[in-house]
CSV table of C-alpha atoms and ligand atoms in Angstrom, one decimal:
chain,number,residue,atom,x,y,z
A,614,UNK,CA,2.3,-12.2,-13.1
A,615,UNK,CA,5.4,-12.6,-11.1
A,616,UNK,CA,7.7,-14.2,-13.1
A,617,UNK,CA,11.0,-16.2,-11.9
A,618,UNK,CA,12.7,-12.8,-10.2
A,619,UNK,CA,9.8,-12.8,-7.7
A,620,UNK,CA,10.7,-12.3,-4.3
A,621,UNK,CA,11.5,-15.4,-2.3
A,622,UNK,CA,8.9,-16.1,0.3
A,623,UNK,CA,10.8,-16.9,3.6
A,624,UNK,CA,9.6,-19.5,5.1
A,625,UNK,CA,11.1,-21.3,8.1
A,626,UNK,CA,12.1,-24.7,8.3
A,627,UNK,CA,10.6,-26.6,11.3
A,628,UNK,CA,7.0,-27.1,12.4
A,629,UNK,CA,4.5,-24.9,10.5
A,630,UNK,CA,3.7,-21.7,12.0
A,631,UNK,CA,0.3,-19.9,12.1
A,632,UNK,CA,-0.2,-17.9,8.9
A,633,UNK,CA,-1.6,-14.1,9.4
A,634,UNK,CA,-5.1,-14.4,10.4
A,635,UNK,CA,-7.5,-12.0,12.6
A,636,UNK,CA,-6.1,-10.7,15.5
A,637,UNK,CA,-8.4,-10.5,18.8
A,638,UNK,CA,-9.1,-7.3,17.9
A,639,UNK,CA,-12.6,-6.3,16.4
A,640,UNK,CA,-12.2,-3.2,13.6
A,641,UNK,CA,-14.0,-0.1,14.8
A,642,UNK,CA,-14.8,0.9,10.8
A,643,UNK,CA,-18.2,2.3,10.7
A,644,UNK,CA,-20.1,-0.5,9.4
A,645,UNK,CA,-20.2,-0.9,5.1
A,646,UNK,CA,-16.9,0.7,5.3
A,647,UNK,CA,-15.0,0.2,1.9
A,648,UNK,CA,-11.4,-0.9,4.5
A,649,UNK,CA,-13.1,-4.5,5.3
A,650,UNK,CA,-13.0,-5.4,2.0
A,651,UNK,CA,-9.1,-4.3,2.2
A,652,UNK,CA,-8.2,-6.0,5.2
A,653,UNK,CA,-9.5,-9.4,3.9
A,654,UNK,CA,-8.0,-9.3,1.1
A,655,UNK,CA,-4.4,-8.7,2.9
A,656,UNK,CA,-5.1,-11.7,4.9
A,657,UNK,CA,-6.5,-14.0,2.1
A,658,UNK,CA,-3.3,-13.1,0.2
A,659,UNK,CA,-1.0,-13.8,3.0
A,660,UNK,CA,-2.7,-17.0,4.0
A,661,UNK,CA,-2.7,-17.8,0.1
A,662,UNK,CA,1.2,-17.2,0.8
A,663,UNK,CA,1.1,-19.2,3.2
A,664,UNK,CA,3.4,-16.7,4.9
A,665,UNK,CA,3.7,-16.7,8.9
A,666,UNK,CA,2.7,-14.0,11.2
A,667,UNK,CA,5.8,-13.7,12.7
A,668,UNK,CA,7.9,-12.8,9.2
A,669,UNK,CA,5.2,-10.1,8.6
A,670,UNK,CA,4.9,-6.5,9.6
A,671,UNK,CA,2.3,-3.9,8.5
A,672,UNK,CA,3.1,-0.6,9.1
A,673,UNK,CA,0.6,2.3,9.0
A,674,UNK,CA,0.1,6.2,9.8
A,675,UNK,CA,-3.1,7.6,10.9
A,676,UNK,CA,-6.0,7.6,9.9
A,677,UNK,CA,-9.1,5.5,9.9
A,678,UNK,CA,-7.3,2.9,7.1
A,679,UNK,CA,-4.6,3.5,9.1
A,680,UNK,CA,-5.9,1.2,12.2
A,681,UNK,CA,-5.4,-2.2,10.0
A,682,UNK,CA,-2.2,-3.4,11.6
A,683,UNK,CA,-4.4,-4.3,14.5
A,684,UNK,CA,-6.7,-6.6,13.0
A,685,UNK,CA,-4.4,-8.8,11.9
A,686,UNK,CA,-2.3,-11.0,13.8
A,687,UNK,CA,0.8,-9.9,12.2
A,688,UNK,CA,3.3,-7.8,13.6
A,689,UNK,CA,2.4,-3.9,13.3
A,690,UNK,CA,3.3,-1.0,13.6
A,691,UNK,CA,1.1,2.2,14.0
A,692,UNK,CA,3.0,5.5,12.6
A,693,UNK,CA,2.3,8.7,12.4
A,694,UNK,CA,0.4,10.7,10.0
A,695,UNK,CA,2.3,10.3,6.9
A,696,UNK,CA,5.1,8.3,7.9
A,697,UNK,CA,4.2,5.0,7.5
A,698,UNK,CA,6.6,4.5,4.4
A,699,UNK,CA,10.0,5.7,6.1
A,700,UNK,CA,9.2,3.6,9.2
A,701,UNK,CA,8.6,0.4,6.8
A,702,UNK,CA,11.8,1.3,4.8
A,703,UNK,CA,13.6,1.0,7.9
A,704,UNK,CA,12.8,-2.3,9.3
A,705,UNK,CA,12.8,-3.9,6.1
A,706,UNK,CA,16.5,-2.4,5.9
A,707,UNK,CA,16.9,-3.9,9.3
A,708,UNK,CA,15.7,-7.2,8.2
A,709,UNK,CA,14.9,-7.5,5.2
A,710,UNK,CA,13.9,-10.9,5.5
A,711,UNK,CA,10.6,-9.7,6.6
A,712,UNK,CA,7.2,-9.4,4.2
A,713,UNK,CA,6.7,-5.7,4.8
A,714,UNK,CA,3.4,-4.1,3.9
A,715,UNK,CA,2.1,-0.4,4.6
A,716,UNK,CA,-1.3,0.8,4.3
A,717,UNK,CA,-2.9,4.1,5.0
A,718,UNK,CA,-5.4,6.2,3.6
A,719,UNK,CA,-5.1,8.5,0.6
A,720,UNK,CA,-4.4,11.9,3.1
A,721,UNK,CA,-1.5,10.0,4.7
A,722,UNK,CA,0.1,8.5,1.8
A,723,UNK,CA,-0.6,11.6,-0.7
A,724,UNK,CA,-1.0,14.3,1.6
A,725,UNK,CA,1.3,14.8,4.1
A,726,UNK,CA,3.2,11.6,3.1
A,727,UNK,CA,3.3,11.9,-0.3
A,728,UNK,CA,7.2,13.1,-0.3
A,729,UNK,CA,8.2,9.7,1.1
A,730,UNK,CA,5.6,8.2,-1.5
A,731,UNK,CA,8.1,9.5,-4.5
A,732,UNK,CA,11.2,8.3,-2.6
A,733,UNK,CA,10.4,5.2,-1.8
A,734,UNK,CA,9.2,4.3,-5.3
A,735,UNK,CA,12.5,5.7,-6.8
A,736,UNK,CA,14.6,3.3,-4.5
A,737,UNK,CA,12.7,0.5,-5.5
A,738,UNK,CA,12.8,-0.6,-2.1
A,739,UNK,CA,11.1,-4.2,-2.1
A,740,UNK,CA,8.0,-4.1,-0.1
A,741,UNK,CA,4.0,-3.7,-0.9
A,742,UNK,CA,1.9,-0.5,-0.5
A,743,UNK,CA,-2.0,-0.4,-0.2
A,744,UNK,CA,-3.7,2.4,0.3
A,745,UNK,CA,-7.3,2.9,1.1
A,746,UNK,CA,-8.2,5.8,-1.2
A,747,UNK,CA,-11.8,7.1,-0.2
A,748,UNK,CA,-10.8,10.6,-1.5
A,749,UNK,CA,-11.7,12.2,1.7
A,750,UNK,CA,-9.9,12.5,5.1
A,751,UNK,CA,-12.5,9.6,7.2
A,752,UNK,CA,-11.0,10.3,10.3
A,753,UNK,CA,-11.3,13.8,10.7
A,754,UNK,CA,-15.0,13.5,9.3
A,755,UNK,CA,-15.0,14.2,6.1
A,756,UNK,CA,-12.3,16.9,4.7
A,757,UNK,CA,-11.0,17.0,1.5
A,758,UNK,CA,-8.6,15.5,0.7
A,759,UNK,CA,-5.4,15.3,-2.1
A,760,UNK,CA,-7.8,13.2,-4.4
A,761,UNK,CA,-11.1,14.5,-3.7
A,762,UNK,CA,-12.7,15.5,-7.2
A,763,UNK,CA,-12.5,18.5,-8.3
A,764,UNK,CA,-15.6,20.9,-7.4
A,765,UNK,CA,-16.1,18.6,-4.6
A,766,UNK,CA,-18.3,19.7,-1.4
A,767,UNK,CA,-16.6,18.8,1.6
A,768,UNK,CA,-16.3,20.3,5.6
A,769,UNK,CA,-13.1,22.0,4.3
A,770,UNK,CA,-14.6,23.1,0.7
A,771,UNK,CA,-17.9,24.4,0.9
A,772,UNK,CA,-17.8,26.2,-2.2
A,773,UNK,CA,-16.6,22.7,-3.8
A,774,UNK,CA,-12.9,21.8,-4.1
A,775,UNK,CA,-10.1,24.0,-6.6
A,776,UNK,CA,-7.0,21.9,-6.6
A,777,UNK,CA,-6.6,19.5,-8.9
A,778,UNK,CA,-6.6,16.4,-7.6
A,779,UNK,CA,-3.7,13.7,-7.3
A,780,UNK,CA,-3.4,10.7,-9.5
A,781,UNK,CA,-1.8,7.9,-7.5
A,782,UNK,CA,-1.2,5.8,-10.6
A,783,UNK,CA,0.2,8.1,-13.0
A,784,UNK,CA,2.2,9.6,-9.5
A,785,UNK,CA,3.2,5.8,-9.0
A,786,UNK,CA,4.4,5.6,-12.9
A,787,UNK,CA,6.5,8.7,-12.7
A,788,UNK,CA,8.1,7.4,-10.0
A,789,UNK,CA,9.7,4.4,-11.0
A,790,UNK,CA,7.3,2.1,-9.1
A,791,UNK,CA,7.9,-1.6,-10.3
A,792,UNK,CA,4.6,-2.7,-10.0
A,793,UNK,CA,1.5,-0.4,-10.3
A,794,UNK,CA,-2.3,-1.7,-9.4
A,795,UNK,CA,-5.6,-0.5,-8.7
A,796,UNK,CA,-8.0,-2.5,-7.1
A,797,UNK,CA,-11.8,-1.7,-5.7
A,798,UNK,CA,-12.5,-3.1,-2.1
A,799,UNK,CA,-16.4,-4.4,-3.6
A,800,UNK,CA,-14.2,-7.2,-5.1
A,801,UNK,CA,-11.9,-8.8,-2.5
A,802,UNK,CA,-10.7,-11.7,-5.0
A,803,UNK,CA,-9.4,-9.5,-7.0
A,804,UNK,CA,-7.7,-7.0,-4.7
A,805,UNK,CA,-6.1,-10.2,-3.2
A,806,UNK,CA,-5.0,-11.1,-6.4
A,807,UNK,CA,-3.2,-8.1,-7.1
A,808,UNK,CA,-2.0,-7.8,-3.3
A,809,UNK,CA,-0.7,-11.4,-3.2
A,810,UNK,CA,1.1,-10.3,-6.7
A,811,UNK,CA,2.6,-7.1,-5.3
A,812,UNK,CA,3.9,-9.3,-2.4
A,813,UNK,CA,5.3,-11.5,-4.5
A,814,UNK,CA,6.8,-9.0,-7.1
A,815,UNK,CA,10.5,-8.2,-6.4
A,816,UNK,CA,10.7,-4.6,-6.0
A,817,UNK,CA,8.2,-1.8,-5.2
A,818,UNK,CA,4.7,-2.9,-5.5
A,819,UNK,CA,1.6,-0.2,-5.1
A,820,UNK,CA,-1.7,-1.3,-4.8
A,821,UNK,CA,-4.5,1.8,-4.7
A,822,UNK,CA,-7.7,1.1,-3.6
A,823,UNK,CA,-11.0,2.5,-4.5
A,824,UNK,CA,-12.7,2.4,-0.4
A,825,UNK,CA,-15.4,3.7,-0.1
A,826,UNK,CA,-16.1,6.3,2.9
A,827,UNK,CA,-19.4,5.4,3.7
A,828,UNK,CA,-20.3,8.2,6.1
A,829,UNK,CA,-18.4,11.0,4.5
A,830,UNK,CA,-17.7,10.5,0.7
A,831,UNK,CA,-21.3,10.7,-1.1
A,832,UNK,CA,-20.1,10.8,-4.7
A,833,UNK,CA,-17.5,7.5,-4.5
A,834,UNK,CA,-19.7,5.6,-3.5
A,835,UNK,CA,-19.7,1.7,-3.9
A,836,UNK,CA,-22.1,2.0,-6.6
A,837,UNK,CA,-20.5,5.1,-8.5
A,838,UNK,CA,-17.6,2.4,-8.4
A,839,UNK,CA,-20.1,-0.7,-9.4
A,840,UNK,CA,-20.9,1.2,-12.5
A,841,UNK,CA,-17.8,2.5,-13.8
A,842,UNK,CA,-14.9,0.1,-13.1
A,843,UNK,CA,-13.6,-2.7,-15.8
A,844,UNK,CA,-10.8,-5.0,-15.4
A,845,UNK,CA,-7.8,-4.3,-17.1
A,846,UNK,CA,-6.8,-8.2,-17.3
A,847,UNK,CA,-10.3,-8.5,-19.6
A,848,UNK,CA,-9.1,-5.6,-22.1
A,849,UNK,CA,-6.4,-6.7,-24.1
A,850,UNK,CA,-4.0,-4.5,-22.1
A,851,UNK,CA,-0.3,-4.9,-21.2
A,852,UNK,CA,1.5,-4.6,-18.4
A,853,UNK,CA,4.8,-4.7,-19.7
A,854,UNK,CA,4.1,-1.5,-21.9
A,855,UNK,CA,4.7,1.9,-20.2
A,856,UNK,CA,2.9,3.9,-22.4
A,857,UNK,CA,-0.2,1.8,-22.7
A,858,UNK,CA,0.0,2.4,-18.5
A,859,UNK,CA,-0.1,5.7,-19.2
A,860,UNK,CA,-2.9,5.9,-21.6
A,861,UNK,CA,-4.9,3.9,-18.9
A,862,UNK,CA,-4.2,6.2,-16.0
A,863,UNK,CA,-5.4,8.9,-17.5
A,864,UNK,CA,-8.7,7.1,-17.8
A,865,UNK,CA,-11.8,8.7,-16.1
A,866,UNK,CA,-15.2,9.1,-16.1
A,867,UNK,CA,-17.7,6.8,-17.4
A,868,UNK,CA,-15.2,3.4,-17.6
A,869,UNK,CA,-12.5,3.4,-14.4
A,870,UNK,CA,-9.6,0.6,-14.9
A,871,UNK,CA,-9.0,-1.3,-11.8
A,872,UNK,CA,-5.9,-4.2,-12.5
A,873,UNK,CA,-2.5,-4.6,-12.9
A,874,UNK,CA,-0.9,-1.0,-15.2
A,875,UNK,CA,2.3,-2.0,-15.3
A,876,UNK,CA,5.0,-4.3,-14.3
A,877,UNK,CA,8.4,-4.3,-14.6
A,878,UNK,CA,11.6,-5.8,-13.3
A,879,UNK,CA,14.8,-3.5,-11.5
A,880,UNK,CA,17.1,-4.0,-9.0
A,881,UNK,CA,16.0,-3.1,-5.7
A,882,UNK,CA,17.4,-0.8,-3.2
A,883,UNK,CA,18.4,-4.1,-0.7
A,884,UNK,CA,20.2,-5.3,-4.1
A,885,UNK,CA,22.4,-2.2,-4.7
A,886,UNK,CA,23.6,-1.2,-1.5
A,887,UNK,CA,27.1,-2.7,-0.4
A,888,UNK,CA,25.6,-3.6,3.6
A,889,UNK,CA,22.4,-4.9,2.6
A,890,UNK,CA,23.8,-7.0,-0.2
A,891,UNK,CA,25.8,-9.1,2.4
A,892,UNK,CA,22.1,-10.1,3.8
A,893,UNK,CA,19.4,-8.7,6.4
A,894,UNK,CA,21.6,-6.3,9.0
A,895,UNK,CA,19.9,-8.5,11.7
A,896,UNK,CA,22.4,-11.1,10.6
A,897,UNK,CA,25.5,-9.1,10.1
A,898,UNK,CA,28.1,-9.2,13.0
A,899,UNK,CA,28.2,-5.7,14.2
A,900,UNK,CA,32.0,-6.3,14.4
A,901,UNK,CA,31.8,-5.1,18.0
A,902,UNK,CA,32.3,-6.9,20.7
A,903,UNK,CA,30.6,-5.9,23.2
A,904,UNK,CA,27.5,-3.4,22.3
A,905,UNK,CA,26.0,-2.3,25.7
A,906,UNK,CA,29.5,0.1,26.0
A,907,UNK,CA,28.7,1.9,22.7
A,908,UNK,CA,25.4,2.0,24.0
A,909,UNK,CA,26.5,3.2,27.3
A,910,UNK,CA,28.3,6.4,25.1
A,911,UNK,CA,24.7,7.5,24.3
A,912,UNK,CA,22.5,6.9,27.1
B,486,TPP,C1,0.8,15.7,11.7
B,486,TPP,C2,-0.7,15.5,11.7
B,486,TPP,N1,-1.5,16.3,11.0
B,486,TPP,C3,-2.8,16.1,11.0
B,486,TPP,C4,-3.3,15.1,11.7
B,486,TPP,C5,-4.8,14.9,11.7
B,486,TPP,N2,-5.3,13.8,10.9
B,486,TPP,C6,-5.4,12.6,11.4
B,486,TPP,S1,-5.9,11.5,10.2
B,486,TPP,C7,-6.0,12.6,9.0
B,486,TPP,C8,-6.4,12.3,7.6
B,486,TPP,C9,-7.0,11.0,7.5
B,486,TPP,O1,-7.3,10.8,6.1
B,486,TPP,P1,-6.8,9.6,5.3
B,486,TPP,O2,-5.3,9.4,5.5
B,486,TPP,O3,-7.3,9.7,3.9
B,486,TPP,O4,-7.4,8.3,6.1
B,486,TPP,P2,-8.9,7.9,6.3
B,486,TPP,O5,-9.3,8.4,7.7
B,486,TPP,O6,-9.8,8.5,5.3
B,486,TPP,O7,-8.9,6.4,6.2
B,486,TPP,C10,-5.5,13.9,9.5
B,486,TPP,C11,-5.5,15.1,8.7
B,486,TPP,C12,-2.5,14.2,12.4
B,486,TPP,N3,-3.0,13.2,13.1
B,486,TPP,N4,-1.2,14.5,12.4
B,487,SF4,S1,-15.5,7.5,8.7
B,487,SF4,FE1,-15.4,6.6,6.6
B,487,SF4,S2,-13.3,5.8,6.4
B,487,SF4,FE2,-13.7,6.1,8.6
B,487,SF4,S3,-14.5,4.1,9.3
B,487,SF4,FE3,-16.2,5.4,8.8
B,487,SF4,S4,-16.7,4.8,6.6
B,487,SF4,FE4,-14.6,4.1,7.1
């Protein structure tokens, strides 16, 4: 899938480092909780990547999804609701020699995060997105949430839910995203697949994941997924073609596509801005001599 404009892995010379593993820290999911399957497929891709804990950062908000940074012996970072994406633009614009991944759940990215959602697909900024899309809010036990199904019976909707709900795909299609993937956290091969892919993919890369809430979301359920999802990679459909990612977005009901909708190849944001094309900012002479008497100004 990623062809010859795929992001270069940076790996440093020397004696190998540790690739991202577990960190010491046990998850605190509810047990049978759709985010395990998410979280091991994020480190089998990076350790497929072979890439080093120390060139890696995963950036979340809050929520229950939203507590992966700390199992993983990467570096994290733990936003706030909805603001996981600005806060991973940022350090990748700092360095963006860095693998950068957020994750979150489907309230924080299409919620109350869903404006920096848009924007960051627009730029094209090069980094992968997974979110953990239960189509409930897990961590405040069980309100609805910007994808919950219509007519829907949640805490917050006991009459049954009347927006209509978001389509990350289509959302993600509209928005210039430069690689657009669903994946379903029953099969972790896949879903590292397609993350390893994203990571690898030069440009924006979204991965949405069917995770099941197992406490709070009785309808999407591992087995309503079981029944309904088919592989896009096994249908004859392709990725190049825009359209043909539309058609498919719009699917569902009995058959759900999970797989790779659409690829395609732009320049990033870190390509067509004048300071970040002279390399990561981290490795830029600041041009100042000495920096602790501007800092001095503002302290
Ligand atoms: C500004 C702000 N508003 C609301 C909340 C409360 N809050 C915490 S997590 C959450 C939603 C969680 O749902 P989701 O992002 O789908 O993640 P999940 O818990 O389902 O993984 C909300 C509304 C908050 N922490 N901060
Ligand atoms: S409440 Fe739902 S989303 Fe949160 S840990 Fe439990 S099963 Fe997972």
């Amino acid at each position: 899938m990623a062809g010859s404009s795929a992001t270069p892995v940076q790996v440093p010379s020397g004696p190998p480092l540790p690739v991202v593993g577990k960190s010491d820290t046990r998850p605190t999911w509810c047990p049978g909780c759709g985010d395990f399957g998410v979280v091991a497929s994020i480190e089998m891709a990076l350790k497929r990547l072979g890439i080093p804990s120390q060139n890696v950062v995963i950036v979340s908000g809050i929520g229950c999804s939203s507590n992966l940074p700390h199992f993983l012996s990467s570096y994290g970072f733990h936003a706030i609701h909805g603001r996981a994406l600005p806060v991973a633009e940022g350090i990748r614009w700092a360095n963006h020699g860095l693998t950068v991944i957020g994750t979150g759940g489907d309230g924080d990215g299409f919620g109350i995060g869903v404006g920096h959602f848009v924007h960051t697909m627009r730029r094209n900024v090069d980094m992968t997105y997974v979110t953990m899309d239960n189509q409930i809010y897990g961590l405040t036990t069980g309100q609805a949430s910007p994808t919950s199904t219509l007519g829907q019976k949640t805490k917050s909707t006991p009459a049954g839910v009347i927006e209509n709900p978001i389509d990350p795909i289509a959302l993600a299609l509209a928005s210039g995203a430069t690689y657009v993937a669903r994946g379903f956290s029953g099969d972790v091969k896949h879903l590292s697949e397609l993350v390893a892919n994203g990571i690898r993919h030069k440009g924006f890369a979204f991965v949405d994941v069917f995770s099941p809430c197992v406490t709070y979301n009785k309808i999407n359920t591992f087995d309503f997924f079981r029944q309904r999802v088919y592989k896009l990679e096994s249908s004859g459909h392709d990725p190049t073609d825009l359209v043909a990612a539309w058609q498919r977005a719009l699917e569902w009901g009995e058959k759900i596509p999970i797989g790779l909708f659409y690829r395609t190849e732009k320049p990033t944001y870190e390509d067509l801005d004048e300071v970040l094309r002279a390399g990561p900012l981290v490795s830029q002479p600041t041009g100042i001599a000495d920096l602790s008497k501007v800092l001095d100004e503002f302290v």
